[in-house]
Backbone as JSON Lines, residues from 0, in Angstrom:
{"i":0,"aa":"M","n":[-3.72,12.0,-87.26],"ca":[-4.76,11.59,-86.33],"c":[-4.75,10.07,-86.15]}
{"i":1,"aa":"E","n":[-4.63,9.32,-87.25],"ca":[-4.63,7.87,-87.16],"c":[-3.45,7.36,-86.35]}
{"i":2,"aa":"D","n":[-2.27,8.03,-86.45],"ca":[-1.11,7.63,-85.66],"c":[-1.39,7.79,-84.17]}
{"i":3,"aa":"A","n":[-2.1,8.85,-83.78],"ca":[-2.44,9.07,-82.38],"c":[-3.38,7.98,-81.87]}
{"i":4,"aa":"I","n":[-4.37,7.61,-82.69],"ca":[-5.3,6.55,-82.31],"c":[-4.56,5.23,-82.17]}
{"i":5,"aa":"N","n":[-3.69,4.91,-83.12],"ca":[-2.92,3.67,-83.03],"c":[-2.01,3.67,-81.81]}
{"i":6,"aa":"S","n":[-1.42,4.84,-81.48],"ca":[-0.58,4.95,-80.3],"c":[-1.39,4.72,-79.03]}
{"i":7,"aa":"D","n":[-2.58,5.33,-78.96],"ca":[-3.45,5.14,-77.8],"c":[-3.84,3.67,-77.65]}
{"i":8,"aa":"L","n":[-4.2,3.04,-78.76],"ca":[-4.6,1.64,-78.72],"c":[-3.42,0.76,-78.32]}
{"i":9,"aa":"G","n":[-2.25,1.03,-78.87],"ca":[-1.06,0.25,-78.5],"c":[-0.75,0.37,-77.03]}
{"i":10,"aa":"D","n":[-0.85,1.57,-76.48],"ca":[-0.61,1.79,-75.05],"c":[-1.64,1.02,-74.23]}
{"i":11,"aa":"F","n":[-2.89,1.07,-74.65],"ca":[-3.94,0.35,-73.94],"c":[-3.76,-1.16,-74.05]}
{"i":12,"aa":"E","n":[-3.38,-1.64,-75.21],"ca":[-3.14,-3.08,-75.37],"c":[-2.01,-3.55,-74.45]}
{"i":13,"aa":"R","n":[-0.96,-2.75,-74.3],"ca":[0.12,-3.1,-73.37],"c":[-0.42,-3.16,-71.95]}
{"i":14,"aa":"F","n":[-1.24,-2.2,-71.57],"ca":[-1.86,-2.21,-70.25],"c":[-2.7,-3.47,-70.05]}
{"i":15,"aa":"M","n":[-3.47,-3.84,-71.07],"ca":[-4.37,-4.99,-70.97],"c":[-3.63,-6.31,-70.84]}
{"i":16,"aa":"T","n":[-2.37,-6.38,-71.25],"ca":[-1.63,-7.64,-71.09],"c":[-1.51,-8.01,-69.61]}
{"i":17,"aa":"G","n":[-1.56,-7.05,-68.72],"ca":[-1.5,-7.33,-67.28],"c":[-2.84,-7.36,-66.59]}
{"i":18,"aa":"R","n":[-3.9,-7.01,-67.3],"ca":[-5.22,-6.92,-66.66],"c":[-5.7,-8.28,-66.16]}
{"i":19,"aa":"E","n":[-5.46,-9.34,-66.91],"ca":[-5.9,-10.67,-66.49],"c":[-5.19,-11.1,-65.2]}
{"i":20,"aa":"A","n":[-3.91,-10.77,-65.05],"ca":[-3.17,-11.09,-63.83],"c":[-3.76,-10.36,-62.63]}
{"i":21,"aa":"I","n":[-4.27,-9.16,-62.85],"ca":[-4.93,-8.4,-61.78],"c":[-6.21,-9.11,-61.37]}
{"i":22,"aa":"G","n":[-6.95,-9.63,-62.34],"ca":[-8.15,-10.42,-62.04],"c":[-7.8,-11.69,-61.28]}
{"i":23,"aa":"Q","n":[-6.7,-12.32,-61.64],"ca":[-6.25,-13.54,-60.96],"c":[-5.94,-13.24,-59.49]}
{"i":24,"aa":"A","n":[-5.25,-12.14,-59.25],"ca":[-4.95,-11.76,-57.86],"c":[-6.24,-11.53,-57.08]}
{"i":25,"aa":"Y","n":[-7.2,-10.87,-57.7],"ca":[-8.46,-10.55,-57.03],"c":[-9.2,-11.82,-56.63]}
{"i":26,"aa":"I","n":[-9.32,-12.79,-57.55],"ca":[-10.06,-14.01,-57.21],"c":[-9.24,-14.95,-56.32]}
{"i":27,"aa":"S","n":[-8.04,-14.51,-55.96],"ca":[-7.23,-15.24,-54.98],"c":[-7.25,-14.52,-53.64]}
{"i":28,"aa":"G","n":[-8.08,-13.47,-53.53],"ca":[-8.24,-12.76,-52.27],"c":[-7.38,-11.52,-52.11]}
{"i":29,"aa":"D","n":[-6.65,-11.11,-53.16],"ca":[-5.75,-9.97,-53.09],"c":[-6.3,-8.81,-53.91]}
{"i":30,"aa":"A","n":[-6.85,-7.81,-53.25],"ca":[-7.42,-6.65,-53.93],"c":[-6.37,-5.6,-54.28]}
{"i":31,"aa":"G","n":[-5.14,-5.76,-53.82],"ca":[-4.1,-4.74,-54.03],"c":[-3.86,-4.37,-55.48]}
{"i":32,"aa":"P","n":[-3.64,-5.35,-56.38],"ca":[-3.42,-4.98,-57.78],"c":[-4.62,-4.27,-58.42]}
{"i":33,"aa":"L","n":[-5.84,-4.67,-58.06],"ca":[-7.02,-3.98,-58.59],"c":[-7.09,-2.57,-58.03]}
{"i":34,"aa":"A","n":[-6.77,-2.42,-56.77],"ca":[-6.76,-1.08,-56.17],"c":[-5.77,-0.17,-56.89]}
{"i":35,"aa":"A","n":[-4.65,-0.74,-57.32],"ca":[-3.63,0.06,-58.0],"c":[-4.11,0.63,-59.33]}
{"i":36,"aa":"I","n":[-5.05,-0.06,-59.99],"ca":[-5.56,0.46,-61.28],"c":[-6.95,1.07,-61.14]}
{"i":37,"aa":"S","n":[-7.43,1.22,-59.91],"ca":[-8.77,1.79,-59.7],"c":[-8.71,3.31,-59.7]}
{"i":38,"aa":"A","n":[-9.77,3.92,-60.24],"ca":[-9.87,5.38,-60.3],"c":[-9.8,5.96,-58.9]}
{"i":39,"aa":"R","n":[-9.14,7.07,-58.8],"ca":[-9.06,7.82,-57.54],"c":[-9.96,9.05,-57.54]}
{"i":40,"aa":"H","n":[-10.47,9.37,-58.74],"ca":[-11.31,10.55,-58.9],"c":[-12.65,10.14,-59.49]}
{"i":41,"aa":"D","n":[-13.71,10.8,-59.04],"ca":[-15.04,10.56,-59.59],"c":[-15.12,11.14,-61.0]}
{"i":42,"aa":"P","n":[-15.98,10.6,-61.83],"ca":[-16.93,9.52,-61.57],"c":[-16.28,8.15,-61.69]}
{"i":43,"aa":"A","n":[-16.84,7.21,-60.93],"ca":[-16.46,5.8,-61.0],"c":[-17.69,4.99,-60.56]}
{"i":44,"aa":"T","n":[-17.89,3.84,-61.22],"ca":[-19.05,3.0,-60.9],"c":[-18.69,1.53,-61.02]}
{"i":45,"aa":"F","n":[-19.45,0.72,-60.3],"ca":[-19.33,-0.74,-60.38],"c":[-20.74,-1.32,-60.37]}
{"i":46,"aa":"F","n":[-21.09,-2.05,-61.42],"ca":[-22.35,-2.78,-61.5],"c":[-22.02,-4.23,-61.19]}
{"i":47,"aa":"S","n":[-22.45,-4.71,-60.04],"ca":[-22.03,-6.02,-59.56],"c":[-22.81,-7.15,-60.2]}
{"i":48,"aa":"P","n":[-22.22,-8.37,-60.19],"ca":[-22.93,-9.53,-60.74],"c":[-24.22,-9.85,-59.99]}
{"i":49,"aa":"Q","n":[-24.34,-9.35,-58.76],"ca":[-25.56,-9.59,-57.99],"c":[-26.68,-8.61,-58.32]}
{"i":50,"aa":"G","n":[-26.4,-7.63,-59.17],"ca":[-27.46,-6.73,-59.63],"c":[-27.41,-5.33,-59.07]}
{"i":51,"aa":"G","n":[-26.67,-5.1,-58.02],"ca":[-26.6,-3.76,-57.45],"c":[-25.54,-2.91,-58.13]}
{"i":52,"aa":"Y","n":[-25.37,-1.7,-57.62],"ca":[-24.3,-0.85,-58.14],"c":[-23.75,0.02,-57.02]}
{"i":53,"aa":"V","n":[-22.53,0.47,-57.25],"ca":[-21.84,1.36,-56.32],"c":[-21.34,2.54,-57.15]}
{"i":54,"aa":"Q","n":[-21.42,3.72,-56.57],"ca":[-21.04,4.92,-57.29],"c":[-20.06,5.73,-56.44]}
{"i":55,"aa":"G","n":[-19.03,6.26,-57.08],"ca":[-18.03,7.07,-56.4],"c":[-16.73,6.27,-56.24]}
{"i":56,"aa":"A","n":[-15.61,6.9,-56.58],"ca":[-14.33,6.2,-56.6],"c":[-13.99,5.57,-55.25]}
{"i":57,"aa":"A","n":[-14.18,6.27,-54.16],"ca":[-13.84,5.73,-52.84],"c":[-14.74,4.55,-52.49]}
{"i":58,"aa":"D","n":[-16.02,4.64,-52.81],"ca":[-16.95,3.54,-52.51],"c":[-16.69,2.32,-53.38]}
{"i":59,"aa":"V","n":[-16.33,2.53,-54.65],"ca":[-16.0,1.41,-55.52],"c":[-14.76,0.71,-55.0]}
{"i":60,"aa":"L","n":[-13.76,1.46,-54.62],"ca":[-12.53,0.88,-54.08],"c":[-12.83,0.07,-52.82]}
{"i":61,"aa":"A","n":[-13.61,0.62,-51.91],"ca":[-13.96,-0.1,-50.67],"c":[-14.76,-1.38,-50.98]}
{"i":62,"aa":"T","n":[-15.67,-1.32,-51.94],"ca":[-16.45,-2.5,-52.33],"c":[-15.55,-3.58,-52.9]}
{"i":63,"aa":"N","n":[-14.6,-3.19,-53.74],"ca":[-13.68,-4.17,-54.31],"c":[-12.81,-4.81,-53.23]}
{"i":64,"aa":"E","n":[-12.33,-4.01,-52.3],"ca":[-11.5,-4.55,-51.23],"c":[-12.31,-5.53,-50.37]}
{"i":65,"aa":"D","n":[-13.55,-5.18,-50.08],"ca":[-14.4,-6.08,-49.31],"c":[-14.7,-7.36,-50.09]}
{"i":66,"aa":"G","n":[-14.98,-7.23,-51.38],"ca":[-15.3,-8.39,-52.2],"c":[-14.17,-9.39,-52.28]}
{"i":67,"aa":"A","n":[-12.94,-8.92,-52.38],"ca":[-11.78,-9.82,-52.47],"c":[-11.64,-10.69,-51.24]}
{"i":68,"aa":"R","n":[-12.1,-10.21,-50.11],"ca":[-11.98,-10.97,-48.85],"c":[-12.78,-12.28,-48.87]}
{"i":69,"aa":"H","n":[-13.72,-12.41,-49.78],"ca":[-14.56,-13.61,-49.85],"c":[-13.94,-14.71,-50.71]}
{"i":70,"aa":"F","n":[-12.88,-14.37,-51.43],"ca":[-12.2,-15.34,-52.28],"c":[-11.01,-15.95,-51.55]}
{"i":71,"aa":"L","n":[-10.75,-17.21,-51.84],"ca":[-9.62,-17.92,-51.26],"c":[-8.61,-18.25,-52.37]}
{"i":72,"aa":"P","n":[-7.34,-18.41,-52.02],"ca":[-6.36,-18.8,-53.03],"c":[-6.73,-20.13,-53.68]}
{"i":73,"aa":"G","n":[-6.27,-20.3,-54.91],"ca":[-6.47,-21.57,-55.61],"c":[-7.43,-21.5,-56.77]}
{"i":74,"aa":"G","n":[-8.05,-20.35,-57.02],"ca":[-8.95,-20.2,-58.16],"c":[-8.17,-19.85,-59.42]}
{"i":75,"aa":"Q","n":[-8.86,-19.92,-60.53],"ca":[-8.27,-19.57,-61.83],"c":[-9.26,-18.7,-62.6]}
{"i":76,"aa":"T","n":[-8.73,-17.75,-63.36],"ca":[-9.58,-16.92,-64.21],"c":[-8.91,-16.68,-65.55]}
{"i":77,"aa":"Q","n":[-9.74,-16.42,-66.54],"ca":[-9.27,-16.15,-67.9],"c":[-10.24,-15.16,-68.54]}
{"i":78,"aa":"F","n":[-9.68,-14.17,-69.25],"ca":[-10.5,-13.2,-69.96],"c":[-10.62,-13.61,-71.42]}
{"i":79,"aa":"E","n":[-11.83,-13.61,-71.92],"ca":[-12.1,-13.8,-73.34],"c":[-12.5,-12.42,-73.87]}
{"i":80,"aa":"I","n":[-11.54,-11.71,-74.44],"ca":[-11.78,-10.35,-74.91],"c":[-12.42,-10.41,-76.3]}
{"i":81,"aa":"L","n":[-13.64,-9.89,-76.4],"ca":[-14.33,-9.86,-77.69],"c":[-13.88,-8.68,-78.52]}
{"i":82,"aa":"H","n":[-13.72,-7.52,-77.89],"ca":[-13.08,-6.39,-78.55],"c":[-12.68,-5.36,-77.51]}
{"i":83,"aa":"M","n":[-11.71,-4.54,-77.91],"ca":[-11.24,-3.45,-77.06],"c":[-10.74,-2.33,-77.96]}
{"i":84,"aa":"S","n":[-10.7,-1.15,-77.38],"ca":[-10.19,-0.02,-78.12],"c":[-9.82,1.09,-77.14]}
{"i":85,"aa":"A","n":[-9.1,2.06,-77.64],"ca":[-8.74,3.24,-76.84],"c":[-8.54,4.41,-77.79]}
{"i":86,"aa":"D","n":[-8.87,5.59,-77.31],"ca":[-8.69,6.81,-78.07],"c":[-8.56,7.95,-77.07]}
{"i":87,"aa":"G","n":[-7.45,8.63,-77.1],"ca":[-7.24,9.71,-76.15],"c":[-7.11,9.16,-74.74]}
{"i":88,"aa":"D","n":[-7.92,9.67,-73.85],"ca":[-7.83,9.28,-72.44],"c":[-8.87,8.25,-72.03]}
{"i":89,"aa":"L","n":[-9.57,7.62,-73.0],"ca":[-10.55,6.58,-72.67],"c":[-10.21,5.29,-73.4]}
{"i":90,"aa":"G","n":[-10.39,4.18,-72.69],"ca":[-10.21,2.86,-73.28],"c":[-11.25,1.92,-72.69]}
{"i":91,"aa":"Y","n":[-11.52,0.83,-73.39],"ca":[-12.5,-0.13,-72.9],"c":[-12.19,-1.51,-73.42]}
{"i":92,"aa":"W","n":[-12.77,-2.51,-72.77],"ca":[-12.81,-3.86,-73.32],"c":[-14.14,-4.47,-72.93]}
{"i":93,"aa":"V","n":[-14.62,-5.38,-73.77],"ca":[-15.82,-6.15,-73.48],"c":[-15.53,-7.61,-73.77]}
{"i":94,"aa":"G","n":[-16.14,-8.48,-73.0],"ca":[-15.94,-9.9,-73.21],"c":[-16.54,-10.73,-72.09]}
{"i":95,"aa":"V","n":[-15.92,-11.88,-71.87],"ca":[-16.4,-12.81,-70.86],"c":[-15.23,-13.17,-69.94]}
{"i":96,"aa":"Q","n":[-15.48,-13.14,-68.66],"ca":[-14.49,-13.59,-67.68],"c":[-14.92,-14.98,-67.22]}
{"i":97,"aa":"H","n":[-14.09,-15.96,-67.52],"ca":[-14.34,-17.34,-67.11],"c":[-13.5,-17.6,-65.86]}
{"i":98,"aa":"A","n":[-14.09,-18.22,-64.86],"ca":[-13.33,-18.48,-63.63],"c":[-13.89,-19.69,-62.9]}
{"i":99,"aa":"N","n":[-13.0,-20.34,-62.2],"ca":[-13.35,-21.31,-61.16],"c":[-12.73,-20.76,-59.9]}
{"i":100,"aa":"V","n":[-13.58,-20.34,-58.97],"ca":[-13.09,-19.65,-57.79],"c":[-13.32,-20.48,-56.54]}
{"i":101,"aa":"R","n":[-12.49,-20.21,-55.56],"ca":[-12.65,-20.82,-54.25],"c":[-13.15,-19.7,-53.34]}
{"i":102,"aa":"M","n":[-14.27,-19.97,-52.66],"ca":[-14.88,-18.94,-51.84],"c":[-15.05,-19.42,-50.41]}
{"i":103,"aa":"E","n":[-14.96,-18.48,-49.5],"ca":[-15.15,-18.84,-48.11],"c":[-16.53,-19.46,-47.94]}
{"i":104,"aa":"G","n":[-16.59,-20.52,-47.15],"ca":[-17.85,-21.19,-46.89],"c":[-18.26,-22.2,-47.94]}
{"i":105,"aa":"Q","n":[-17.48,-22.34,-49.01],"ca":[-17.79,-23.29,-50.09],"c":[-16.69,-24.35,-50.13]}
{"i":106,"aa":"H","n":[-17.08,-25.6,-50.1],"ca":[-16.09,-26.68,-50.16],"c":[-15.54,-26.86,-51.56]}
{"i":107,"aa":"D","n":[-16.41,-26.84,-52.56],"ca":[-16.0,-27.07,-53.95],"c":[-15.78,-25.74,-54.68]}
{"i":108,"aa":"P","n":[-14.93,-25.76,-55.71],"ca":[-14.77,-24.55,-56.53],"c":[-16.11,-24.14,-57.15]}
{"i":109,"aa":"V","n":[-16.27,-22.84,-57.34],"ca":[-17.49,-22.28,-57.9],"c":[-17.19,-21.76,-59.31]}
{"i":110,"aa":"P","n":[-17.84,-22.32,-60.35],"ca":[-17.61,-21.8,-61.71],"c":[-18.35,-20.47,-61.89]}
{"i":111,"aa":"M","n":[-17.69,-19.55,-62.59],"ca":[-18.29,-18.25,-62.89],"c":[-17.99,-17.93,-64.36]}
{"i":112,"aa":"H","n":[-19.0,-17.43,-65.04],"ca":[-18.85,-16.94,-66.41],"c":[-19.57,-15.6,-66.45]}
{"i":113,"aa":"L","n":[-18.81,-14.53,-66.43],"ca":[-19.37,-13.18,-66.33],"c":[-19.18,-12.41,-67.63]}
{"i":114,"aa":"R","n":[-20.26,-11.77,-68.08],"ca":[-20.15,-10.83,-69.2],"c":[-19.59,-9.54,-68.62]}
{"i":115,"aa":"I","n":[-18.52,-9.03,-69.22],"ca":[-17.79,-7.9,-68.66],"c":[-17.72,-6.74,-69.64]}
{"i":116,"aa":"T","n":[-17.94,-5.54,-69.11],"ca":[-17.58,-4.31,-69.79],"c":[-16.77,-3.49,-68.8]}
{"i":117,"aa":"E","n":[-15.55,-3.11,-69.19],"ca":[-14.73,-2.25,-68.35],"c":[-14.32,-1.03,-69.15]}
{"i":118,"aa":"I","n":[-14.41,0.13,-68.5],"ca":[-14.02,1.4,-69.11],"c":[-12.91,2.01,-68.25]}
{"i":119,"aa":"F","n":[-11.89,2.51,-68.92],"ca":[-10.73,3.09,-68.26],"c":[-10.51,4.51,-68.75]}
{"i":120,"aa":"R","n":[-9.93,5.34,-67.89],"ca":[-9.48,6.66,-68.31],"c":[-8.08,6.86,-67.75]}
{"i":121,"aa":"R","n":[-7.35,7.73,-68.4],"ca":[-6.02,8.03,-67.9],"c":[-6.11,9.03,-66.77]}
{"i":122,"aa":"E","n":[-5.45,8.67,-65.68],"ca":[-5.29,9.58,-64.55],"c":[-3.8,9.65,-64.28]}
{"i":123,"aa":"D","n":[-3.26,10.84,-64.34],"ca":[-1.83,11.03,-64.08],"c":[-0.98,10.1,-64.95]}
{"i":124,"aa":"G","n":[-1.39,9.91,-66.21],"ca":[-0.62,9.14,-67.17],"c":[-0.81,7.64,-67.12]}
{"i":125,"aa":"S","n":[-1.67,7.13,-66.22],"ca":[-1.9,5.68,-66.11],"c":[-3.36,5.36,-66.35]}
{"i":126,"aa":"W","n":[-3.62,4.17,-66.92],"ca":[-5.0,3.73,-67.13],"c":[-5.6,3.34,-65.78]}
{"i":127,"aa":"K","n":[-6.78,3.89,-65.51],"ca":[-7.5,3.61,-64.26],"c":[-8.92,3.15,-64.59]}
{"i":128,"aa":"L","n":[-9.37,2.15,-63.88],"ca":[-10.7,1.58,-64.06],"c":[-11.74,2.54,-63.5]}
{"i":129,"aa":"I","n":[-12.64,3.01,-64.36],"ca":[-13.69,3.92,-63.91],"c":[-15.07,3.27,-63.92]}
{"i":130,"aa":"H","n":[-15.22,2.16,-64.64],"ca":[-16.51,1.47,-64.65],"c":[-16.3,-0.01,-64.96]}
{"i":131,"aa":"R","n":[-16.93,-0.85,-64.16],"ca":[-16.96,-2.29,-64.43],"c":[-18.41,-2.73,-64.32]}
{"i":132,"aa":"H","n":[-18.87,-3.37,-65.37],"ca":[-20.2,-3.99,-65.38],"c":[-19.96,-5.48,-65.56]}
{"i":133,"aa":"A","n":[-20.37,-6.25,-64.57],"ca":[-20.2,-7.7,-64.6],"c":[-21.54,-8.34,-64.29]}
{"i":134,"aa":"D","n":[-22.01,-9.19,-65.21],"ca":[-23.23,-9.94,-64.91],"c":[-23.07,-11.37,-65.39]}
{"i":135,"aa":"P","n":[-23.77,-12.29,-64.72],"ca":[-23.63,-13.71,-65.09],"c":[-24.16,-13.97,-66.49]}
{"i":136,"aa":"R","n":[-23.39,-14.74,-67.25],"ca":[-23.87,-15.19,-68.55],"c":[-24.96,-16.21,-68.29]}
{"i":137,"aa":"A","n":[-26.1,-16.05,-68.92],"ca":[-27.27,-16.89,-68.65],"c":[-27.03,-18.35,-69.0]}
{"i":138,"aa":"S","n":[-26.42,-18.61,-70.16],"ca":[-26.16,-19.99,-70.58],"c":[-25.11,-19.95,-71.67]}
{"i":139,"aa":"Q","n":[-24.65,-21.11,-72.06],"ca":[-23.69,-21.2,-73.14],"c":[-24.36,-20.79,-74.45]}
{"i":140,"aa":"P","n":[-23.89,-19.72,-75.11],"ca":[-24.53,-19.28,-76.35],"c":[-24.14,-20.19,-77.5]}
{"i":141,"aa":"P","n":[-24.92,-20.16,-78.58],"ca":[-24.52,-20.88,-79.8],"c":[-23.19,-20.35,-80.31]}
{"i":142,"aa":"A","n":[-22.46,-21.15,-81.05],"ca":[-21.15,-20.74,-81.58],"c":[-21.28,-19.41,-82.31]}
{"i":143,"aa":"G","n":[-20.33,-18.52,-82.04],"ca":[-20.28,-17.22,-82.71],"c":[-21.2,-16.18,-82.14]}
{"i":144,"aa":"Q","n":[-21.84,-16.45,-81.0],"ca":[-22.74,-15.46,-80.41],"c":[-22.37,-15.16,-79.0]}
């Protein structure tokens, strides 16, 4: 049993090595890589940094594609993964996404620090994003928190 869990985690860790590059593409206005890892089957949800939510795989995909259109090339993002795990057909990571983004209508880069929870499930042998919860970090926390 432990070998299966380690295998699942190793597979998920390999997948996660490319997840940050997908985020980079998105904040540069390219939703294609995110679409490639997005769930095609329900359930799927997105809790946006603005406080709303979208439910259903097709609606989440459309929301992500629309959202990418507001970003311009030239931004940078980095994931600070606090922990992640996978077991069977489910995997997740939680952490903070730090970014300086360029957005339409904004002259200066916009700093973003989002608390992130993402949940993935395997669909047809590939990890697919079924839930993303992103909300703004209120302030810089004390060290270790």
